[in-house]
Amino acid sequence: MSAVKFGVLGAGFIGRSHMNSIVDNEEAHCVGIFDPSAKLADDACKNGQADKAYATAEELIACPEVDAIIVASPNTTHAELAVKALEKGKHVIVEKPLALTGKQASGIAKAAKKAGTVTLVPHQMRWTGAAQKIRKLEEDGELGKVYYTKTAWLRPYGIPGWGSWFTRFDESGGGPLIDIGVHMLDLSLYLMGGVKPVSVYGSTYAEFGPRKLGLGTWGTPDWDGFYDVEDLASALIKMDNGATLHLEVSWAANVSPDDATPRISLMGTEGGAAMTMGAKNIKLTGMKFGQSFSIDSPVPEVEARKNMLQHFVECVKTGEQTIAPVASGMVNNVVLDSIYESSKTGKSVDIDWASYQ
């Protein structure tokens, strides 16, 4: 098979990130871009990131030259565009979060199963050297049974695009929990190895966003808009094997900047492993009965997107499924739904997986 030909839906920051990875990959090529902003789409073509700007998403999806579609548009459009691409028999990458809700995500998963094509939800942290090392330790039994995991991404401030779709629940699906928390949830479930969430107890808080405090530089504010999402969330997630995952995430919180880096710690019956993800490097540490030791992890997150795209390309060429198919994204969405529901009711939520089949 020659180079995998991509069509990208969305020429914003994330879409451009995908196109840059394609440009750097000799086995991939971007033949088309669509964005509601004709200028952004034209700029991508002028910059050599895509061959042609298309007038509509449907036109690009239907293009017979396109092998794979990347959905890098706003959250509200993920489900509709992904299903359309799958129904056309395309391989699909759908940006996180896969959908706004578990039910929407289930619809994508069903369409993917029917299409039989290769799918991927780009949780790029899975492709860091540290994550791959921990996954190997877990698979080889070096950690024993991972019975407790802690993960957090606590930004002291960083609320994106106040008043825009970022901070409107009906358009974003939530605040930091669905924005950055989904990365930590996904990575934790991946590293814990084949566990299935069965119940959730969660709490969400909006202490700063409604007061227009804790704002970041990401996104374009809409001061005529509104803020109805959380700025901090926490949850305890119980697995089918008895293990527990403790998740904490914020866009704004009175925490030390030292605590602001994404982190995860797995505790097993035979050993443990922890990773802290800084801006330019990842610290990876192993534990054995109270003694710690360093583990080499040469691949930082900045290279993870390139590794992720190469993995997808190889799967398209071989017909094998990726390590992060839409089914994994559906699990994330269902857990997020359960956290929001638990926060509203103040009660633990049991997950009824049969309702998503």
mmCIF file of C-alpha atoms in Angstrom:
data_model
loop_
_atom_site.group_PDB
_atom_site.id
_atom_site.type_symbol
_atom_site.label_atom_id
_atom_site.label_comp_id
_atom_site.label_asym_id
_atom_site.label_seq_id
_atom_site.Cartn_x
_atom_site.Cartn_y
_atom_site.Cartn_z
ATOM 1 C CA MET A 1 0.000 0.000 0.000
ATOM 2 C CA SER A 2 1.224 3.510 -0.857
ATOM 3 C CA ALA A 3 0.999 6.447 1.534
ATOM 4 C CA VAL A 4 -2.202 6.602 3.556
ATOM 5 C CA LYS A 5 -4.209 9.579 2.292
ATOM 6 C CA PHE A 6 -5.891 11.702 4.941
ATOM 7 C CA GLY A 7 -8.698 14.218 4.991
ATOM 8 C CA VAL A 8 -8.742 16.510 8.035
ATOM 9 C CA LEU A 9 -11.890 18.117 9.430
ATOM 10 C CA GLY A 10 -10.814 21.171 11.395
ATOM 11 C CA ALA A 11 -7.886 23.522 10.784
ATOM 12 C CA GLY A 12 -7.563 24.853 14.323
ATOM 13 C CA PHE A 13 -4.677 24.103 16.665
ATOM 14 C CA ILE A 14 -5.443 20.379 16.998
ATOM 15 C CA GLY A 15 -6.105 19.933 13.290
ATOM 16 C CA ARG A 16 -2.817 21.636 12.467
ATOM 17 C CA SER A 17 -1.042 19.360 14.956
ATOM 18 C CA HIS A 18 -2.364 16.336 13.096
ATOM 19 C CA MET A 19 -1.394 17.807 9.731
ATOM 20 C CA ASN A 20 2.127 18.535 10.977
ATOM 21 C CA SER A 21 2.479 14.888 12.025
ATOM 22 C CA ILE A 22 1.295 13.828 8.581
ATOM 23 C CA VAL A 23 3.803 16.116 6.879
ATOM 24 C CA ASP A 24 6.599 14.530 8.924
ATOM 25 C CA ASN A 25 5.522 10.975 8.008
ATOM 26 C CA GLU A 26 6.673 9.548 4.679
ATOM 27 C CA GLU A 27 3.863 6.975 4.750
ATOM 28 C CA ALA A 28 1.095 9.572 5.130
ATOM 29 C CA HIS A 29 -0.250 12.439 3.036
ATOM 30 C CA CYS A 30 -3.013 15.003 3.615
ATOM 31 C CA VAL A 31 -5.033 15.422 0.434
ATOM 32 C CA GLY A 32 -7.768 17.622 1.871
ATOM 33 C CA ILE A 33 -8.804 19.979 4.647
ATOM 34 C CA PHE A 34 -12.187 21.395 5.622
ATOM 35 C CA ASP A 35 -12.865 24.145 8.131
ATOM 36 C CA PRO A 36 -15.838 26.535 8.423
ATOM 37 C CA SER A 37 -13.197 29.266 8.281
ATOM 38 C CA ALA A 38 -12.107 29.310 4.640
ATOM 39 C CA LYS A 39 -9.057 31.331 5.651
ATOM 40 C CA LEU A 40 -7.808 28.667 8.065
ATOM 41 C CA ALA A 41 -8.304 25.968 5.445
ATOM 42 C CA ASP A 42 -6.578 28.023 2.735
ATOM 43 C CA ASP A 43 -3.696 28.818 5.078
ATOM 44 C CA ALA A 44 -3.170 25.094 5.679
ATOM 45 C CA CYS A 45 -2.853 24.569 1.935
ATOM 46 C CA LYS A 46 -0.518 27.521 1.519
ATOM 47 C CA ASN A 47 1.657 26.148 4.329
ATOM 48 C CA GLY A 48 1.940 22.791 2.600
ATOM 49 C CA GLN A 49 -0.096 20.949 5.233
ATOM 50 C CA ALA A 50 -2.852 19.900 2.803
ATOM 51 C CA ASP A 51 -3.326 19.724 -0.963
ATOM 52 C CA LYS A 52 -6.819 21.176 -1.259
ATOM 53 C CA ALA A 53 -9.463 22.995 0.778
ATOM 54 C CA TYR A 54 -12.946 21.481 0.507
ATOM 55 C CA ALA A 55 -16.222 23.410 0.658
ATOM 56 C CA THR A 56 -17.962 21.033 3.083
ATOM 57 C CA ALA A 57 -17.090 18.238 5.466
ATOM 58 C CA GLU A 58 -19.375 15.891 3.536
ATOM 59 C CA GLU A 59 -17.535 16.580 0.284
ATOM 60 C CA LEU A 60 -14.195 15.694 1.855
ATOM 61 C CA ILE A 61 -15.589 12.583 3.548
ATOM 62 C CA ALA A 62 -17.024 11.381 0.228
ATOM 63 C CA CYS A 63 -13.777 11.926 -1.698
ATOM 64 C CA PRO A 64 -12.739 8.507 -3.082
ATOM 65 C CA GLU A 65 -9.063 9.464 -2.832
ATOM 66 C CA VAL A 66 -9.289 9.748 0.971
ATOM 67 C CA ASP A 67 -8.418 6.624 2.980
ATOM 68 C CA ALA A 68 -8.795 8.091 6.464
ATOM 69 C CA ILE A 69 -10.630 10.988 8.062
ATOM 70 C CA ILE A 70 -9.382 12.920 11.092
ATOM 71 C CA VAL A 71 -12.165 14.583 13.076
ATOM 72 C CA ALA A 72 -10.495 17.567 14.765
ATOM 73 C CA SER A 73 -13.550 19.809 14.981
ATOM 74 C CA PRO A 74 -15.416 21.105 18.088
ATOM 75 C CA ASN A 75 -16.765 18.491 20.508
ATOM 76 C CA THR A 76 -20.401 18.867 19.408
ATOM 77 C CA THR A 77 -19.578 17.678 15.885
ATOM 78 C CA HIS A 78 -17.491 14.596 16.724
ATOM 79 C CA ALA A 79 -20.279 12.015 16.752
ATOM 80 C CA GLU A 80 -22.032 13.186 13.578
ATOM 81 C CA LEU A 81 -18.864 13.514 11.493
ATOM 82 C CA ALA A 82 -17.309 10.285 12.747
ATOM 83 C CA VAL A 83 -20.425 8.268 11.910
ATOM 84 C CA LYS A 84 -20.625 9.847 8.437
ATOM 85 C CA ALA A 85 -16.987 8.926 7.762
ATOM 86 C CA LEU A 86 -17.456 5.363 9.023
ATOM 87 C CA GLU A 87 -20.564 4.915 6.891
ATOM 88 C CA LYS A 88 -18.423 5.842 3.876
ATOM 89 C CA GLY A 89 -15.989 3.074 4.836
ATOM 90 C CA LYS A 90 -13.203 5.388 5.934
ATOM 91 C CA HIS A 91 -10.626 4.697 8.594
ATOM 92 C CA VAL A 92 -11.169 7.289 11.309
ATOM 93 C CA ILE A 93 -9.290 9.245 13.960
ATOM 94 C CA VAL A 94 -11.695 11.086 16.274
ATOM 95 C CA GLU A 95 -10.231 13.659 18.632
ATOM 96 C CA LYS A 96 -10.947 13.417 22.313
ATOM 97 C CA PRO A 97 -13.454 13.487 23.837
ATOM 98 C CA LEU A 98 -14.908 10.920 21.447
ATOM 99 C CA ALA A 99 -18.376 12.408 21.997
ATOM 100 C CA LEU A 100 -20.334 14.584 24.408
ATOM 101 C CA THR A 101 -22.002 11.617 26.096
ATOM 102 C CA GLY A 102 -21.690 7.872 26.487
ATOM 103 C CA LYS A 103 -24.785 7.332 24.341
ATOM 104 C CA GLN A 104 -23.289 9.353 21.485
ATOM 105 C CA ALA A 105 -20.019 7.458 21.863
ATOM 106 C CA SER A 106 -21.906 4.163 21.767
ATOM 107 C CA GLY A 107 -23.364 5.213 18.413
ATOM 108 C CA ILE A 108 -19.883 5.793 17.026
ATOM 109 C CA ALA A 109 -18.682 2.443 18.401
ATOM 110 C CA LYS A 110 -21.599 0.649 16.718
ATOM 111 C CA ALA A 111 -20.871 2.386 13.413
ATOM 112 C CA ALA A 112 -17.189 1.453 13.716
ATOM 113 C CA LYS A 113 -18.026 -2.191 14.361
ATOM 114 C CA LYS A 114 -20.284 -2.259 11.301
ATOM 115 C CA ALA A 115 -17.693 -0.516 9.113
ATOM 116 C CA GLY A 116 -14.855 -2.805 10.184
ATOM 117 C CA THR A 117 -12.302 -0.078 9.558
ATOM 118 C CA VAL A 118 -9.406 1.087 11.714
ATOM 119 C CA THR A 119 -10.291 3.678 14.372
ATOM 120 C CA LEU A 120 -8.345 5.657 16.935
ATOM 121 C CA VAL A 121 -9.025 8.168 19.693
ATOM 122 C CA PRO A 122 -5.794 10.197 19.915
ATOM 123 C CA HIS A 123 -4.935 10.052 23.598
ATOM 124 C CA GLN A 124 -1.319 10.697 22.725
ATOM 125 C CA MET A 125 -0.055 10.083 26.258
ATOM 126 C CA ARG A 126 -0.367 6.345 25.573
ATOM 127 C CA TRP A 127 2.491 6.681 23.094
ATOM 128 C CA THR A 128 5.017 8.287 25.432
ATOM 129 C CA GLY A 129 8.011 6.161 26.292
ATOM 130 C CA ALA A 130 7.019 6.206 29.966
ATOM 131 C CA ALA A 131 3.513 4.908 29.317
ATOM 132 C CA GLN A 132 4.772 2.150 27.047
ATOM 133 C CA LYS A 133 7.346 1.133 29.678
ATOM 134 C CA ILE A 134 4.739 0.940 32.442
ATOM 135 C CA ARG A 135 2.378 -0.983 30.205
ATOM 136 C CA LYS A 136 5.130 -3.525 29.545
ATOM 137 C CA LEU A 137 5.841 -3.826 33.291
ATOM 138 C CA GLU A 138 2.152 -4.505 33.906
ATOM 139 C CA GLU A 139 1.889 -7.042 31.087
ATOM 140 C CA ASP A 140 5.008 -8.856 32.309
ATOM 141 C CA GLY A 141 3.591 -9.126 35.832
ATOM 142 C CA GLU A 142 6.300 -6.933 37.368
ATOM 143 C CA LEU A 143 3.690 -4.900 39.234
ATOM 144 C CA GLY A 144 1.516 -7.828 40.266
ATOM 145 C CA LYS A 145 -2.135 -6.840 40.587
ATOM 146 C CA VAL A 146 -2.522 -3.067 40.272
ATOM 147 C CA TYR A 147 -5.108 -2.471 42.985
ATOM 148 C CA TYR A 148 -4.912 1.311 43.436
ATOM 149 C CA THR A 149 -4.055 4.123 41.046
ATOM 150 C CA LYS A 150 -3.875 7.866 41.651
ATOM 151 C CA THR A 151 -3.857 10.359 38.802
ATOM 152 C CA ALA A 152 -4.132 14.136 38.697
ATOM 153 C CA TRP A 153 -3.815 17.148 36.429
ATOM 154 C CA LEU A 154 -4.406 20.167 38.658
ATOM 155 C CA ARG A 155 -3.891 23.457 36.870
ATOM 156 C CA PRO A 156 -3.744 26.469 39.238
ATOM 157 C CA TYR A 157 -5.301 28.515 36.446
ATOM 158 C CA GLY A 158 -6.052 27.906 32.783
ATOM 159 C CA ILE A 159 -9.784 28.221 32.046
ATOM 160 C CA PRO A 160 -9.915 28.338 28.228
ATOM 161 C CA GLY A 161 -12.035 30.684 26.133
ATOM 162 C CA TRP A 162 -14.320 31.990 28.872
ATOM 163 C CA GLY A 163 -17.902 32.245 27.585
ATOM 164 C CA SER A 164 -17.145 30.364 24.352
ATOM 165 C CA TRP A 165 -18.051 26.747 23.571
ATOM 166 C CA PHE A 166 -15.280 25.638 25.955
ATOM 167 C CA THR A 167 -17.288 26.773 28.991
ATOM 168 C CA ARG A 168 -20.803 25.886 27.793
ATOM 169 C CA PHE A 169 -21.853 22.411 28.889
ATOM 170 C CA ASP A 170 -24.199 21.770 25.955
ATOM 171 C CA GLU A 171 -21.367 22.447 23.488
ATOM 172 C CA SER A 172 -18.308 21.071 25.305
ATOM 173 C CA GLY A 173 -19.798 18.266 27.398
ATOM 174 C CA GLY A 174 -18.105 19.620 30.516
ATOM 175 C CA GLY A 175 -15.098 21.476 31.865
ATOM 176 C CA PRO A 176 -11.649 20.195 32.825
ATOM 177 C CA LEU A 177 -13.006 16.702 33.457
ATOM 178 C CA ILE A 178 -13.881 16.101 29.809
ATOM 179 C CA ASP A 179 -11.132 18.385 28.483
ATOM 180 C CA ILE A 180 -7.920 17.273 30.208
ATOM 181 C CA GLY A 181 -9.258 14.801 32.766
ATOM 182 C CA VAL A 182 -10.225 12.409 29.989
ATOM 183 C CA HIS A 183 -6.511 12.078 29.142
ATOM 184 C CA MET A 184 -5.646 10.995 32.676
ATOM 185 C CA LEU A 185 -8.646 8.669 32.876
ATOM 186 C CA ASP A 186 -7.764 7.044 29.576
ATOM 187 C CA LEU A 187 -4.086 6.649 30.436
ATOM 188 C CA SER A 188 -4.892 5.159 33.839
ATOM 189 C CA LEU A 189 -7.305 2.574 32.440
ATOM 190 C CA TYR A 190 -4.766 1.673 29.736
ATOM 191 C CA LEU A 191 -1.909 1.222 32.216
ATOM 192 C CA MET A 192 -4.036 -0.742 34.690
ATOM 193 C CA GLY A 193 -4.443 -3.373 31.967
ATOM 194 C CA GLY A 194 -7.835 -4.666 30.925
ATOM 195 C CA VAL A 195 -9.870 -3.446 33.894
ATOM 196 C CA LYS A 196 -13.505 -2.407 33.466
ATOM 197 C CA PRO A 197 -15.089 0.419 35.496
ATOM 198 C CA VAL A 198 -18.234 -0.709 37.316
ATOM 199 C CA SER A 199 -19.095 2.126 39.723
ATOM 200 C CA VAL A 200 -18.250 5.790 40.233
ATOM 201 C CA TYR A 201 -18.456 8.321 43.045
ATOM 202 C CA GLY A 202 -17.588 11.835 41.964
ATOM 203 C CA SER A 203 -17.787 15.522 42.819
ATOM 204 C CA THR A 204 -17.487 18.611 40.627
ATOM 205 C CA TYR A 205 -17.049 22.263 41.646
ATOM 206 C CA ALA A 206 -17.330 25.645 39.911
ATOM 207 C CA GLU A 207 -15.710 28.102 42.309
ATOM 208 C CA PHE A 208 -13.685 30.297 39.953
ATOM 209 C CA GLY A 209 -15.117 30.169 36.431
ATOM 210 C CA PRO A 210 -18.443 31.835 37.301
ATOM 211 C CA ARG A 211 -16.435 34.723 38.818
ATOM 212 C CA LYS A 212 -14.222 34.964 35.717
ATOM 213 C CA LEU A 213 -11.184 34.010 37.776
ATOM 214 C CA GLY A 214 -8.443 31.519 36.895
ATOM 215 C CA LEU A 215 -8.533 32.328 33.205
ATOM 216 C CA GLY A 216 -5.919 30.963 30.787
ATOM 217 C CA THR A 217 -4.687 32.005 27.346
ATOM 218 C CA TRP A 218 -6.130 29.093 25.356
ATOM 219 C CA GLY A 219 -9.173 29.834 23.179
ATOM 220 C CA THR A 220 -10.967 33.103 22.376
ATOM 221 C CA PRO A 221 -13.137 34.565 25.155
ATOM 222 C CA ASP A 222 -16.762 35.524 24.527
ATOM 223 C CA TRP A 223 -17.596 38.015 27.262
ATOM 224 C CA ASP A 224 -21.249 37.955 26.193
ATOM 225 C CA GLY A 225 -21.271 34.185 26.760
ATOM 226 C CA PHE A 226 -21.548 32.200 29.961
ATOM 227 C CA TYR A 227 -19.865 29.582 32.149
ATOM 228 C CA ASP A 228 -21.860 26.540 33.306
ATOM 229 C CA VAL A 229 -19.171 23.843 33.602
ATOM 230 C CA GLU A 230 -16.960 22.764 36.490
ATOM 231 C CA ASP A 231 -13.461 24.072 37.183
ATOM 232 C CA LEU A 232 -12.466 21.126 39.422
ATOM 233 C CA ALA A 233 -13.543 17.493 39.579
ATOM 234 C CA SER A 234 -12.581 14.432 41.575
ATOM 235 C CA ALA A 235 -13.744 10.832 41.480
ATOM 236 C CA LEU A 236 -13.236 7.356 42.876
ATOM 237 C CA ILE A 237 -13.765 4.729 40.185
ATOM 238 C CA LYS A 238 -14.182 1.071 41.139
ATOM 239 C CA MET A 239 -13.106 -1.670 38.695
ATOM 240 C CA ASP A 240 -14.510 -5.125 38.050
ATOM 241 C CA ASN A 241 -11.433 -6.709 39.682
ATOM 242 C CA GLY A 242 -11.788 -4.645 42.867
ATOM 243 C CA ALA A 243 -9.116 -2.077 41.968
ATOM 244 C CA THR A 244 -9.752 1.642 42.541
ATOM 245 C CA LEU A 245 -8.767 4.694 40.496
ATOM 246 C CA HIS A 246 -8.602 8.116 42.176
ATOM 247 C CA LEU A 247 -8.889 10.961 39.648
ATOM 248 C CA GLU A 248 -8.401 14.707 40.254
ATOM 249 C CA VAL A 249 -8.422 17.441 37.617
ATOM 250 C CA SER A 250 -8.823 21.223 37.480
ATOM 251 C CA TRP A 251 -8.687 24.261 35.239
ATOM 252 C CA ALA A 252 -8.402 26.521 38.279
ATOM 253 C CA ALA A 253 -7.569 25.701 41.899
ATOM 254 C CA ASN A 254 -5.496 27.040 44.753
ATOM 255 C CA VAL A 255 -2.727 24.479 44.436
ATOM 256 C CA SER A 256 1.026 24.796 44.237
ATOM 257 C CA PRO A 257 2.497 25.127 40.732
ATOM 258 C CA ASP A 258 4.655 22.146 41.713
ATOM 259 C CA ASP A 259 1.467 20.040 41.681
ATOM 260 C CA ALA A 260 0.360 21.299 38.271
ATOM 261 C CA THR A 261 2.090 18.705 36.096
ATOM 262 C CA PRO A 262 0.047 15.695 34.938
ATOM 263 C CA ARG A 263 0.926 12.640 37.009
ATOM 264 C CA ILE A 264 -0.060 9.064 37.571
ATOM 265 C CA SER A 265 0.967 6.508 40.204
ATOM 266 C CA LEU A 266 0.136 2.808 40.041
ATOM 267 C CA MET A 267 0.376 0.637 43.158
ATOM 268 C CA GLY A 268 0.599 -3.100 42.673
ATOM 269 C CA THR A 269 1.013 -6.125 44.886
ATOM 270 C CA GLU A 270 4.566 -6.730 43.603
ATOM 271 C CA GLY A 271 5.707 -3.269 42.595
ATOM 272 C CA GLY A 272 4.676 0.218 41.570
ATOM 273 C CA ALA A 273 5.391 2.799 38.907
ATOM 274 C CA ALA A 274 4.855 6.535 38.643
ATOM 275 C CA MET A 275 5.216 9.075 35.862
ATOM 276 C CA THR A 276 5.204 12.877 36.013
ATOM 277 C CA MET A 277 4.833 14.682 32.703
ATOM 278 C CA GLY A 278 6.638 18.004 32.492
ATOM 279 C CA ALA A 279 6.667 20.389 29.551
ATOM 280 C CA LYS A 280 9.850 18.936 28.046
ATOM 281 C CA ASN A 281 10.423 15.619 29.759
ATOM 282 C CA ILE A 282 8.802 12.826 31.671
ATOM 283 C CA LYS A 283 10.056 11.499 34.970
ATOM 284 C CA LEU A 284 9.510 7.780 35.411
ATOM 285 C CA THR A 285 10.075 6.034 38.734
ATOM 286 C CA GLY A 286 9.643 2.444 39.880
ATOM 287 C CA MET A 287 8.927 1.269 43.425
ATOM 288 C CA LYS A 288 9.553 -2.033 45.198
ATOM 289 C CA PHE A 289 8.598 -2.423 48.849
ATOM 290 C CA GLY A 290 9.442 1.166 49.782
ATOM 291 C CA GLN A 291 12.581 1.440 47.626
ATOM 292 C CA SER A 292 12.454 3.630 44.500
ATOM 293 C CA PHE A 293 14.546 3.451 41.350
ATOM 294 C CA SER A 294 14.610 5.407 38.090
ATOM 295 C CA ILE A 295 13.528 3.910 34.766
ATOM 296 C CA ASP A 296 14.753 5.334 31.461
ATOM 297 C CA SER A 297 12.018 6.862 29.291
ATOM 298 C CA PRO A 298 13.612 8.595 26.298
ATOM 299 C CA VAL A 299 10.415 9.483 24.413
ATOM 300 C CA PRO A 300 8.685 12.651 25.715
ATOM 301 C CA GLU A 301 5.090 13.615 24.978
ATOM 302 C CA VAL A 302 6.150 16.042 22.244
ATOM 303 C CA GLU A 303 7.098 13.012 20.109
ATOM 304 C CA ALA A 304 4.064 10.972 21.139
ATOM 305 C CA ARG A 305 1.763 12.351 18.422
ATOM 306 C CA LYS A 306 4.205 11.280 15.724
ATOM 307 C CA ASN A 307 4.420 7.800 17.257
ATOM 308 C CA MET A 308 0.634 7.684 17.459
ATOM 309 C CA LEU A 309 0.176 8.580 13.786
ATOM 310 C CA GLN A 310 2.748 5.990 12.739
ATOM 311 C CA HIS A 311 0.875 3.380 14.777
ATOM 312 C CA PHE A 312 -2.373 4.312 13.017
ATOM 313 C CA VAL A 313 -0.739 4.187 9.575
ATOM 314 C CA GLU A 314 0.695 0.746 10.290
ATOM 315 C CA CYS A 315 -2.701 -0.500 11.456
ATOM 316 C CA VAL A 316 -4.377 0.812 8.294
ATOM 317 C CA LYS A 317 -1.814 -1.032 6.197
ATOM 318 C CA THR A 318 -2.028 -4.297 8.145
ATOM 319 C CA GLY A 319 -5.733 -4.231 8.979
ATOM 320 C CA GLU A 320 -5.039 -4.591 12.702
ATOM 321 C CA GLN A 321 -6.970 -2.471 15.215
ATOM 322 C CA THR A 322 -5.219 0.280 17.161
ATOM 323 C CA ILE A 323 -4.465 0.202 20.890
ATOM 324 C CA ALA A 324 -6.950 3.081 21.329
ATOM 325 C CA PRO A 325 -10.029 2.300 19.190
ATOM 326 C CA VAL A 326 -13.341 4.121 19.558
ATOM 327 C CA ALA A 327 -14.480 1.415 21.992
ATOM 328 C CA SER A 328 -11.923 2.751 24.492
ATOM 329 C CA GLY A 329 -13.207 6.276 23.946
ATOM 330 C CA MET A 330 -16.738 5.083 24.666
ATOM 331 C CA VAL A 331 -15.603 3.701 28.034
ATOM 332 C CA ASN A 332 -14.121 7.101 28.890
ATOM 333 C CA ASN A 333 -17.340 8.902 27.958
ATOM 334 C CA VAL A 334 -19.485 6.552 30.028
ATOM 335 C CA VAL A 335 -17.264 7.063 33.084
ATOM 336 C CA LEU A 336 -17.354 10.843 32.623
ATOM 337 C CA ASP A 337 -21.167 10.744 32.410
ATOM 338 C CA SER A 338 -21.220 8.755 35.644
ATOM 339 C CA ILE A 339 -18.988 11.262 37.442
ATOM 340 C CA TYR A 340 -21.253 14.148 36.450
ATOM 341 C CA GLU A 341 -24.349 12.174 37.480
ATOM 342 C CA SER A 342 -22.803 11.213 40.817
ATOM 343 C CA SER A 343 -21.912 14.834 41.513
ATOM 344 C CA LYS A 344 -25.506 15.908 40.869
ATOM 345 C CA THR A 345 -27.114 13.181 42.987
ATOM 346 C CA GLY A 346 -24.462 12.908 45.687
ATOM 347 C CA LYS A 347 -24.623 9.136 45.311
ATOM 348 C CA SER A 348 -22.464 6.423 43.801
ATOM 349 C CA VAL A 349 -23.414 5.422 40.252
ATOM 350 C CA ASP A 350 -23.331 1.816 39.048
ATOM 351 C CA ILE A 351 -22.512 1.568 35.341
ATOM 352 C CA ASP A 352 -24.995 -0.434 33.265
ATOM 353 C CA TRP A 353 -22.810 -1.525 30.359
ATOM 354 C CA ALA A 354 -25.614 -3.530 28.759
ATOM 355 C CA SER A 355 -27.410 -0.271 27.935
ATOM 356 C CA TYR A 356 -24.507 0.795 25.689
ATOM 357 C CA GLN A 357 -24.366 -2.372 23.582
#
